[in-house]
GROMACS .gro file of N, CA and C in nm:
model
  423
    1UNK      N    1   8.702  19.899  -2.685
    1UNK     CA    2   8.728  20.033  -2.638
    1UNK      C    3   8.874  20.066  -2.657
    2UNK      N    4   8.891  20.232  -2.697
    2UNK     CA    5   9.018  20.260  -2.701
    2UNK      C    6   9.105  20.258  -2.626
    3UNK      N    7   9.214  20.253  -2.605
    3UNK     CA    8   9.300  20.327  -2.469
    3UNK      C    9   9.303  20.471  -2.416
    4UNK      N   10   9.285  20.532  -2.372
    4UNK     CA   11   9.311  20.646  -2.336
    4UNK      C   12   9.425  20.729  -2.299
    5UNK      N   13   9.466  20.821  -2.395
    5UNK     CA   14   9.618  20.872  -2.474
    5UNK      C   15   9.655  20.874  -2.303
    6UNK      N   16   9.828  20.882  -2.324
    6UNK     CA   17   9.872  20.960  -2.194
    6UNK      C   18   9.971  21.046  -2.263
    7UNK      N   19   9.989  21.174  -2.238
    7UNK     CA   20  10.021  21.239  -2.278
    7UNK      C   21  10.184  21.210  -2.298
    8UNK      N   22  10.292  21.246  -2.403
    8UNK     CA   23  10.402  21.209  -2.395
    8UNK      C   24  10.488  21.256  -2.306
    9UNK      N   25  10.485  21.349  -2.247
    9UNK     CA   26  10.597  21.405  -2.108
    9UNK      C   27  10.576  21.321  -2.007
   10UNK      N   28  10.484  21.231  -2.008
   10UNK     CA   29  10.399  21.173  -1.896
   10UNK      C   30  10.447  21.026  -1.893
   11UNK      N   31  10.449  21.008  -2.015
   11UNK     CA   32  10.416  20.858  -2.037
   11UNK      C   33  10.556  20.777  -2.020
   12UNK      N   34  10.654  20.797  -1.971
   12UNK     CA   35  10.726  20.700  -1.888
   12UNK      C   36  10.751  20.708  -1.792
   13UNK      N   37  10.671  20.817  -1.700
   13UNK     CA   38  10.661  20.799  -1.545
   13UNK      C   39  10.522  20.726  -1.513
   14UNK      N   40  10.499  20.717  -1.631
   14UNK     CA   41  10.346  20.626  -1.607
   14UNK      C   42  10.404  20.494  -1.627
   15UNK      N   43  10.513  20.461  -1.707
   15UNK     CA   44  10.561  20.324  -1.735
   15UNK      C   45  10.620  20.278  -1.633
   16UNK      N   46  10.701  20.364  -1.564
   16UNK     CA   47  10.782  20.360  -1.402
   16UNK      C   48  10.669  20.284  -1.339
   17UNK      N   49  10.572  20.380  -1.289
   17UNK     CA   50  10.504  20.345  -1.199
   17UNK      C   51  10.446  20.194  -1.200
   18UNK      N   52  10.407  20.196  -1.336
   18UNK     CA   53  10.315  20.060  -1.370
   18UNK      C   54  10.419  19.916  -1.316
   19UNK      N   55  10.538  19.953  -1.370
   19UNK     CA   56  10.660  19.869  -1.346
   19UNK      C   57  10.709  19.837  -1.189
   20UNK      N   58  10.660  19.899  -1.096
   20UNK     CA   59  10.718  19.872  -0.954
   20UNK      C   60  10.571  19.854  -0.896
   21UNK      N   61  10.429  19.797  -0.954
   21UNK     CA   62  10.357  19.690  -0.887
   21UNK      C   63  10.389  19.586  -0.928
   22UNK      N   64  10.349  19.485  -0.869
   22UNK     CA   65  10.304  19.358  -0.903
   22UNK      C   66  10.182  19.313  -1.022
   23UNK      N   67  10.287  19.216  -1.081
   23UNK     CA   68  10.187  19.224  -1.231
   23UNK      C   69  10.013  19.202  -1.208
   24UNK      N   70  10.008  19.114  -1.078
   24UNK     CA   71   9.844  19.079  -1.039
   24UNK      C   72   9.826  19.220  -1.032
   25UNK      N   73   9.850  19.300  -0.974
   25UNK     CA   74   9.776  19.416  -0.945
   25UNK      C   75   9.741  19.526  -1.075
   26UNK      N   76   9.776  19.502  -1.206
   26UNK     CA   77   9.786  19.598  -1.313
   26UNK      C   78   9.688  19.509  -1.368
   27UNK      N   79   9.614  19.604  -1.461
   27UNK     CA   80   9.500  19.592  -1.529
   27UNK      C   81   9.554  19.534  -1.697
   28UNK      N   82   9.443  19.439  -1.742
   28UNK     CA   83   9.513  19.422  -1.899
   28UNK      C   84   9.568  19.497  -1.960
   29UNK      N   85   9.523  19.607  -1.998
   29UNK     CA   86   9.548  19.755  -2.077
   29UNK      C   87   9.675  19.761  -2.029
   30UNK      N   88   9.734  19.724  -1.871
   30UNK     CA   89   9.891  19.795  -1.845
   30UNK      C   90   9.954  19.696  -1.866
   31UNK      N   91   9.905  19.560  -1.805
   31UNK     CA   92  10.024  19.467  -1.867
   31UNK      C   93  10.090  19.499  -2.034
   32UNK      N   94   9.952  19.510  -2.115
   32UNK     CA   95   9.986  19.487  -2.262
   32UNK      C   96  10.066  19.647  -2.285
   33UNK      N   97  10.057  19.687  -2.255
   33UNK     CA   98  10.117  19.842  -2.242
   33UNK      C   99  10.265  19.826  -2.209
   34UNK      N  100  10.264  19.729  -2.097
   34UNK     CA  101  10.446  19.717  -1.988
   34UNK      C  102  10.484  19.647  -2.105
   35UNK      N  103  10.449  19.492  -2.169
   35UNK     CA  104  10.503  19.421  -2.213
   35UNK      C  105  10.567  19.473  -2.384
   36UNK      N  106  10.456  19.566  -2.471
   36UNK     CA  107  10.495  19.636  -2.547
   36UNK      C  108  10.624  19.768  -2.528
   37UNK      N  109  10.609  19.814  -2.384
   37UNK     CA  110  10.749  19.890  -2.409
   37UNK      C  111  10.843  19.821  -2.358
   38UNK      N  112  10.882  19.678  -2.278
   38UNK     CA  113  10.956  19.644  -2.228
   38UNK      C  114  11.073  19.558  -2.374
   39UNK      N  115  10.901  19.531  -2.498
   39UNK     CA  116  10.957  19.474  -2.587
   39UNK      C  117  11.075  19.614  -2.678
   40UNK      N  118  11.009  19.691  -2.702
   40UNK     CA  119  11.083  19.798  -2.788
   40UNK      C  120  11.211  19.819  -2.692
   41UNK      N  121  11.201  19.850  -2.597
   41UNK     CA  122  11.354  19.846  -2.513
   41UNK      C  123  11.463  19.724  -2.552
   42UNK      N  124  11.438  19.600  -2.573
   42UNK     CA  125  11.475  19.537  -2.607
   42UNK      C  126  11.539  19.504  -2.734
   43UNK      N  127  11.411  19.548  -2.843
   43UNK     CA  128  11.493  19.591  -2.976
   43UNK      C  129  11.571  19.679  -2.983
   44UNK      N  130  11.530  19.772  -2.921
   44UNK     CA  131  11.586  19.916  -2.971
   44UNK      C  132  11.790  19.877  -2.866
   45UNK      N  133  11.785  19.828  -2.789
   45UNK     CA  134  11.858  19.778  -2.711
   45UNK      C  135  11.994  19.649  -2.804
   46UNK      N  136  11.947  19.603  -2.876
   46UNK     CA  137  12.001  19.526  -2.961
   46UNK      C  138  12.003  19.564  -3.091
   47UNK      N  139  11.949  19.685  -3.099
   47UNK     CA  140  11.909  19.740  -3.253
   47UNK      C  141  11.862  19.733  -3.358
   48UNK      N  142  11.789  19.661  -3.299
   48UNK     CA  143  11.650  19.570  -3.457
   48UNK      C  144  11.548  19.678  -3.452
   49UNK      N  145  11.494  19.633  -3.543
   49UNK     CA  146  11.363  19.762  -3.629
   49UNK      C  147  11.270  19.720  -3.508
   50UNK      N  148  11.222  19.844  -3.451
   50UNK     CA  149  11.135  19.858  -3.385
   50UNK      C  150  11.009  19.867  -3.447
   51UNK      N  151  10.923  19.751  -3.479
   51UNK     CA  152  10.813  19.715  -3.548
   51UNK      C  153  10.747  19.670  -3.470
   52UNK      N  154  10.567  19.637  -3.513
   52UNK     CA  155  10.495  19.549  -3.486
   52UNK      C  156  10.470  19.415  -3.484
   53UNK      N  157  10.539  19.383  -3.603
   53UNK     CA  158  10.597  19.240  -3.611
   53UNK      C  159  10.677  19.214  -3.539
   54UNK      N  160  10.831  19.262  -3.508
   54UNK     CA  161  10.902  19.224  -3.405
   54UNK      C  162  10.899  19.249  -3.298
   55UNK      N  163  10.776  19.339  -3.263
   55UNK     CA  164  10.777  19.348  -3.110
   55UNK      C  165  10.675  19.208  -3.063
   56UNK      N  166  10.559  19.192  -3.179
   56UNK     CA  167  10.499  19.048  -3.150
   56UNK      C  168  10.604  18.901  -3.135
   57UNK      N  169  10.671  18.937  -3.226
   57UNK     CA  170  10.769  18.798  -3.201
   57UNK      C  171  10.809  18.754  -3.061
   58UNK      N  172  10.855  18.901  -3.026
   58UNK     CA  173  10.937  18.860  -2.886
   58UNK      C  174  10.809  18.865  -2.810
   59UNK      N  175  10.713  18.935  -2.791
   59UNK     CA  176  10.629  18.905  -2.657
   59UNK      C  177  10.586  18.759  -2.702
   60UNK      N  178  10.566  18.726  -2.798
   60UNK     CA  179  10.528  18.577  -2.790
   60UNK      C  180  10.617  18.476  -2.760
   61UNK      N  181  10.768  18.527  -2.808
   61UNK     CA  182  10.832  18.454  -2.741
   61UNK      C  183  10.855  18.428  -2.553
   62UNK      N  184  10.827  18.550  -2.510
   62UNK     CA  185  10.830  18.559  -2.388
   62UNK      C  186  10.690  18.436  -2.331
   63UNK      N  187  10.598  18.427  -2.412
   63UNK     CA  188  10.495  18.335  -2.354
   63UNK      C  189  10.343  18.432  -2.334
   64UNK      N  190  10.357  18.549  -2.388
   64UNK     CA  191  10.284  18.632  -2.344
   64UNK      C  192  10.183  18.661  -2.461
   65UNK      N  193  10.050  18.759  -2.480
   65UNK     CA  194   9.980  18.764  -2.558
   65UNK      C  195   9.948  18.953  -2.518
   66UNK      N  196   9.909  19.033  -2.639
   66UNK     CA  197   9.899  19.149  -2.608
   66UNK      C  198   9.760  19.198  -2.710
   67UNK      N  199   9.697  19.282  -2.693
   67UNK     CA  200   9.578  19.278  -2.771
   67UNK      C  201   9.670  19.391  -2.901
   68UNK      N  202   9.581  19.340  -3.012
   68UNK     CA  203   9.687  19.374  -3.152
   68UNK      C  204   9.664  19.482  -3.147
   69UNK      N  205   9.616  19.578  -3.099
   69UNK     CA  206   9.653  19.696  -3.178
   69UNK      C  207   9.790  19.758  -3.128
   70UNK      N  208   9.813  19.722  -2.992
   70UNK     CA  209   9.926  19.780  -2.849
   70UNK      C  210  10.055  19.768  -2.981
   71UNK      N  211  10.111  19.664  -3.024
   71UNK     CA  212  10.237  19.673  -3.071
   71UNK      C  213  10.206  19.761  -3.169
   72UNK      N  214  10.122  19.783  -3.266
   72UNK     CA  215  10.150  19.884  -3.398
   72UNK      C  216  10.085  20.031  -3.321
   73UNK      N  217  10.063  20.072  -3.219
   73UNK     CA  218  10.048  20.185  -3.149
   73UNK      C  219  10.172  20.196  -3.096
   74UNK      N  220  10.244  20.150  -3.046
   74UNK     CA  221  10.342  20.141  -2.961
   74UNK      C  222  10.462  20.211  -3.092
   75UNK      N  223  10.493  20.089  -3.180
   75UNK     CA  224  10.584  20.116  -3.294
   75UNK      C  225  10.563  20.281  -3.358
   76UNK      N  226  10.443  20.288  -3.385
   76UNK     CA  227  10.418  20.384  -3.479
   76UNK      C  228  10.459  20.502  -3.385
   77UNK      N  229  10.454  20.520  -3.241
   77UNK     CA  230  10.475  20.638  -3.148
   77UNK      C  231  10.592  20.629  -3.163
   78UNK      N  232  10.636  20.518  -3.139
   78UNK     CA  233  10.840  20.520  -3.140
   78UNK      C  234  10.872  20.587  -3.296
   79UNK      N  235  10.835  20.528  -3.392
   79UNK     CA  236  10.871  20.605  -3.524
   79UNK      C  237  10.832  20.736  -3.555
   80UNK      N  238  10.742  20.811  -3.485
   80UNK     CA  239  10.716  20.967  -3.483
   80UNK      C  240  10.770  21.043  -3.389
   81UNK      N  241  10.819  20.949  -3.308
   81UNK     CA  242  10.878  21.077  -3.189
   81UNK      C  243  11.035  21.039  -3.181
   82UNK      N  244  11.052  20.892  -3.224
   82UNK     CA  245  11.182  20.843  -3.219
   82UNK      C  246  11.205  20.774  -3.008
   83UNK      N  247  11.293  20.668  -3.033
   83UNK     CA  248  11.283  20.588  -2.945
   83UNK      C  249  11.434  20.651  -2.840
   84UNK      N  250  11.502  20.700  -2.886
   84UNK     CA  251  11.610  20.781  -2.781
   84UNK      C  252  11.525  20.931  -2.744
   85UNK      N  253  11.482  20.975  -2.794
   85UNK     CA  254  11.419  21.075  -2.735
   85UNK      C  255  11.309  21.029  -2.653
   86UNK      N  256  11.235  20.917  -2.659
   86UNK     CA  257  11.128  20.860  -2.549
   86UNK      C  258  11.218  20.817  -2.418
   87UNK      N  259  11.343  20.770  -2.458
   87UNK     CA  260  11.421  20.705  -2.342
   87UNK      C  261  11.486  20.844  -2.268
   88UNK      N  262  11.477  20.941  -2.310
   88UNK     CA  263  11.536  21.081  -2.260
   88UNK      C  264  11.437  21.119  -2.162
   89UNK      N  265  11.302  21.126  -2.254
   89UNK     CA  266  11.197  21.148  -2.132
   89UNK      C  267  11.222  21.064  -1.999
   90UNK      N  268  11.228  20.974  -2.014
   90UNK     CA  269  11.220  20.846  -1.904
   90UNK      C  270  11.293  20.916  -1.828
   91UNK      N  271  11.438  20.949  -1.861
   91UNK     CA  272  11.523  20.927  -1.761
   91UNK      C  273  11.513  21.084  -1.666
   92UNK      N  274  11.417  21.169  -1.700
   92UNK     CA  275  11.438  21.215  -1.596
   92UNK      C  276  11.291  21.205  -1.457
   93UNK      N  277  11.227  21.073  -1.530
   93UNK     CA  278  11.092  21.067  -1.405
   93UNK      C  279  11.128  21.005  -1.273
   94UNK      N  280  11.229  21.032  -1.229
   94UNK     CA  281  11.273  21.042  -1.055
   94UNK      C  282  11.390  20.939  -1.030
   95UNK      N  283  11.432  20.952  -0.915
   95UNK     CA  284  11.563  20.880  -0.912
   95UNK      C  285  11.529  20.790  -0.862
   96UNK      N  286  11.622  20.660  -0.806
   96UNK     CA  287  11.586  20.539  -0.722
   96UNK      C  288  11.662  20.636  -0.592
   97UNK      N  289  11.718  20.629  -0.550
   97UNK     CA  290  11.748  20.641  -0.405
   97UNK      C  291  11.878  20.623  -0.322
   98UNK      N  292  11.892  20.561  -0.240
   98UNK     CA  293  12.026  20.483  -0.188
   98UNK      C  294  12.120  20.532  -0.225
   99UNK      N  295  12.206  20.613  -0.165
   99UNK     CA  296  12.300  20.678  -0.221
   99UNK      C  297  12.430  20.587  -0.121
  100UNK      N  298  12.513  20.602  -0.142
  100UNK     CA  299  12.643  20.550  -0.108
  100UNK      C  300  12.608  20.461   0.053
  101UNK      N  301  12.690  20.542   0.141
  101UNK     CA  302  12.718  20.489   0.253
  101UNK      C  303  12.811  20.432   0.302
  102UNK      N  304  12.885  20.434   0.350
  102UNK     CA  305  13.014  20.355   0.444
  102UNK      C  306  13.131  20.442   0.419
  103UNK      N  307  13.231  20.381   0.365
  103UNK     CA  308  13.359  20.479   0.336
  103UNK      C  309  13.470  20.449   0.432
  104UNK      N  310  13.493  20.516   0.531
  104UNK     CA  311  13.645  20.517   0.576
  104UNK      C  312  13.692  20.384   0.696
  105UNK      N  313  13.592  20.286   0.683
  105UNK     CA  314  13.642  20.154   0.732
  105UNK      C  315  13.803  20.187   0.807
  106UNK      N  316  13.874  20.181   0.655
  106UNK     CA  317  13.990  20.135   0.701
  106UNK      C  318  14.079  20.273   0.807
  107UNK      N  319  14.071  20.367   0.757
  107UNK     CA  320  14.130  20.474   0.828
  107UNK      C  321  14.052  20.451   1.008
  108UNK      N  322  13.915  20.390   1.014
  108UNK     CA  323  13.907  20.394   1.179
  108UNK      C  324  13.920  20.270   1.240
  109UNK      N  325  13.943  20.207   1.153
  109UNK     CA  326  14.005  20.068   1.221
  109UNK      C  327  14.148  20.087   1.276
  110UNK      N  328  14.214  20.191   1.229
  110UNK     CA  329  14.341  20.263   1.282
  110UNK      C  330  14.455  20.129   1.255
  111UNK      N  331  14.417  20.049   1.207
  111UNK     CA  332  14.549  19.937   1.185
  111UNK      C  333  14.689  19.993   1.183
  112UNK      N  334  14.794  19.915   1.234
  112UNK     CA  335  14.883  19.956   1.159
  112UNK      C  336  14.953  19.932   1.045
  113UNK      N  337  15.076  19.969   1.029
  113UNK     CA  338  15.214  19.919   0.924
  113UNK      C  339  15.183  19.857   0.805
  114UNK      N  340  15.193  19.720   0.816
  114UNK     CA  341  15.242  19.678   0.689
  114UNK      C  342  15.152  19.641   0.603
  115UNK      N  343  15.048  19.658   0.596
  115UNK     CA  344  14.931  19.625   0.513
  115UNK      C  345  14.852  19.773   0.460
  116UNK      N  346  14.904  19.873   0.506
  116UNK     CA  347  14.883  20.002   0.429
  116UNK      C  348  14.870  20.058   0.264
  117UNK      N  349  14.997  19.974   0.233
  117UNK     CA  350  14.975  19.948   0.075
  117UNK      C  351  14.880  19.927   0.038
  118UNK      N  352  14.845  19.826   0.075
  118UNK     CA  353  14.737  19.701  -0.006
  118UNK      C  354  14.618  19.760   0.056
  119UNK      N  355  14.584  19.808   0.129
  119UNK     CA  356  14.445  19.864   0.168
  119UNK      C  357  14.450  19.979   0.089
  120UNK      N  358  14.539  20.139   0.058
  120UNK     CA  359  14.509  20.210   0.006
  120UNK      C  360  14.440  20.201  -0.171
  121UNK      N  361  14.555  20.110  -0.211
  121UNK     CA  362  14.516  20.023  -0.343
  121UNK      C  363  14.349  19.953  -0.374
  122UNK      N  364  14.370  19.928  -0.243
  122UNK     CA  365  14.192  19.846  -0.239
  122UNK      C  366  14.078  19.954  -0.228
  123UNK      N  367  14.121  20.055  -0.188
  123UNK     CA  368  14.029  20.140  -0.133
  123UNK      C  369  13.991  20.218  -0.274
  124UNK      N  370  14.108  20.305  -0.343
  124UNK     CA  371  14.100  20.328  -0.437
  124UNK      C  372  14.005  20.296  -0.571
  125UNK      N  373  14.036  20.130  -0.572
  125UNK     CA  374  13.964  20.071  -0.666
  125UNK      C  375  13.808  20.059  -0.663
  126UNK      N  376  13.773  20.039  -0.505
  126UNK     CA  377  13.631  20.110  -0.502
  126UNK      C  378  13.571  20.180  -0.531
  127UNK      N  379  13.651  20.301  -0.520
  127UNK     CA  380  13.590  20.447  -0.537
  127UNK      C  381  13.565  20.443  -0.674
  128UNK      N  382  13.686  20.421  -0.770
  128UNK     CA  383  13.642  20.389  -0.884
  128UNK      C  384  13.505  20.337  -0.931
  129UNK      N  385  13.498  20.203  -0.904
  129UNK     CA  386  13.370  20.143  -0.935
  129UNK      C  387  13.266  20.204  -0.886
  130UNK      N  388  13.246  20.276  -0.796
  130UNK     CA  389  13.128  20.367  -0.715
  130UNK      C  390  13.141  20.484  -0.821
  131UNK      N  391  13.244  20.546  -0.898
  131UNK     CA  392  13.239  20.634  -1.001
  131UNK      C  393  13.154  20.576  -1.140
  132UNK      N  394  13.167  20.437  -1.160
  132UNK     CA  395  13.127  20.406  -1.275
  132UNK      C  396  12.984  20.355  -1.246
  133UNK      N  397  12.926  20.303  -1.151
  133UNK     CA  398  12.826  20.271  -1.102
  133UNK      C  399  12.727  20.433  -1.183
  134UNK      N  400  12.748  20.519  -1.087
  134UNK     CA  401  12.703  20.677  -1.098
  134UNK      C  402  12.693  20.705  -1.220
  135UNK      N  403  12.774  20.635  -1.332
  135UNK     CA  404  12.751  20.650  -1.469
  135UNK      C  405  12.621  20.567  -1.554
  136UNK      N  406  12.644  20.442  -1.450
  136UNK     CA  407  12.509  20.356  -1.525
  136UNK      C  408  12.419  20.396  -1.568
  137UNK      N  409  12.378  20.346  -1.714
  137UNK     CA  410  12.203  20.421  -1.684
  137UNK      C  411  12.121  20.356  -1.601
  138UNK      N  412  12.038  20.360  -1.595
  138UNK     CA  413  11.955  20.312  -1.470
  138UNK      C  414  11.815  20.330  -1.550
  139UNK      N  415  11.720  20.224  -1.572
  139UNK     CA  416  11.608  20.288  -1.678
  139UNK      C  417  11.488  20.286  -1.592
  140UNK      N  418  11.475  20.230  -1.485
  140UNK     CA  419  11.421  20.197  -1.382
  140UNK      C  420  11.444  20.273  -1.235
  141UNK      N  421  11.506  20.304  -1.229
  141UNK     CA  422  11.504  20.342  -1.095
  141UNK      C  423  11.578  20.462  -1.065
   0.00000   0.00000   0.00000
């Protein structure tokens, strides 16, 4: 039996979803589905030809088995629609969550004097990294 299309606006909030059960709980069809796009992420990620052949390599290298048609379905969608524009879709099927939290520690700890320096300096450099964080992609969550 075939698979049954999912439409492309769709189909990496369907990959999301499949991705935050537990693999017992997904049906063959989704494993071989997760493991075929998890493989093209990977090429496409290191920049090798997103093929059927090399997407078999690596799931076999992973230890895994996928029914043959999944990788040359998989490839052939990436080569007609192109694999940055599939990853565009992705990124806008919902956010993860958790947004910041904490912050002015040091200003209500009210300390004084001589360690002011070195805390503003420290503080700073956080914020930074909480700036670049916000930049990450995030393909997942």
């Amino acid at each position: 039996s075939s698979p049954t299309p999912v439409p492309l606006d769709s189909s990496f909030a369907h990959i999301v979803e499949m991705a935050s059960k537990p693999v017992a709980e997904l049906s063959k069809e989704e494993q071989d589905e997760l493991l075929c796009t998890y493989s093209a992420l990977i090429l496409h990620d290191d920049g090798a030809e997103i093929d059927a052949n090399n997407m078999n390599n690596l799931i076999k290298a992973a230890g895994c088995s996928v029914e043959g048609y999944w990788p040359m379905l998989m490839s052939k969608m990436i080569k007609n629609v192109g694999m940055d524009a599939l990853v565009k879709m992705g990124s806008g099927a919902g956010g993860g969550g958790g947004g910041g939290g904490g912050g002015g520690g040091a200003a209500a700890a009210g300390g004084g004097g001589g360690a002011g320096g070195a805390e503003a300096k420290e503080e700073k450099k956080v914020v930074e990294e909480e700036e670049e964080e916000d930049m990450d992609f995030d393909l997942f969550g």
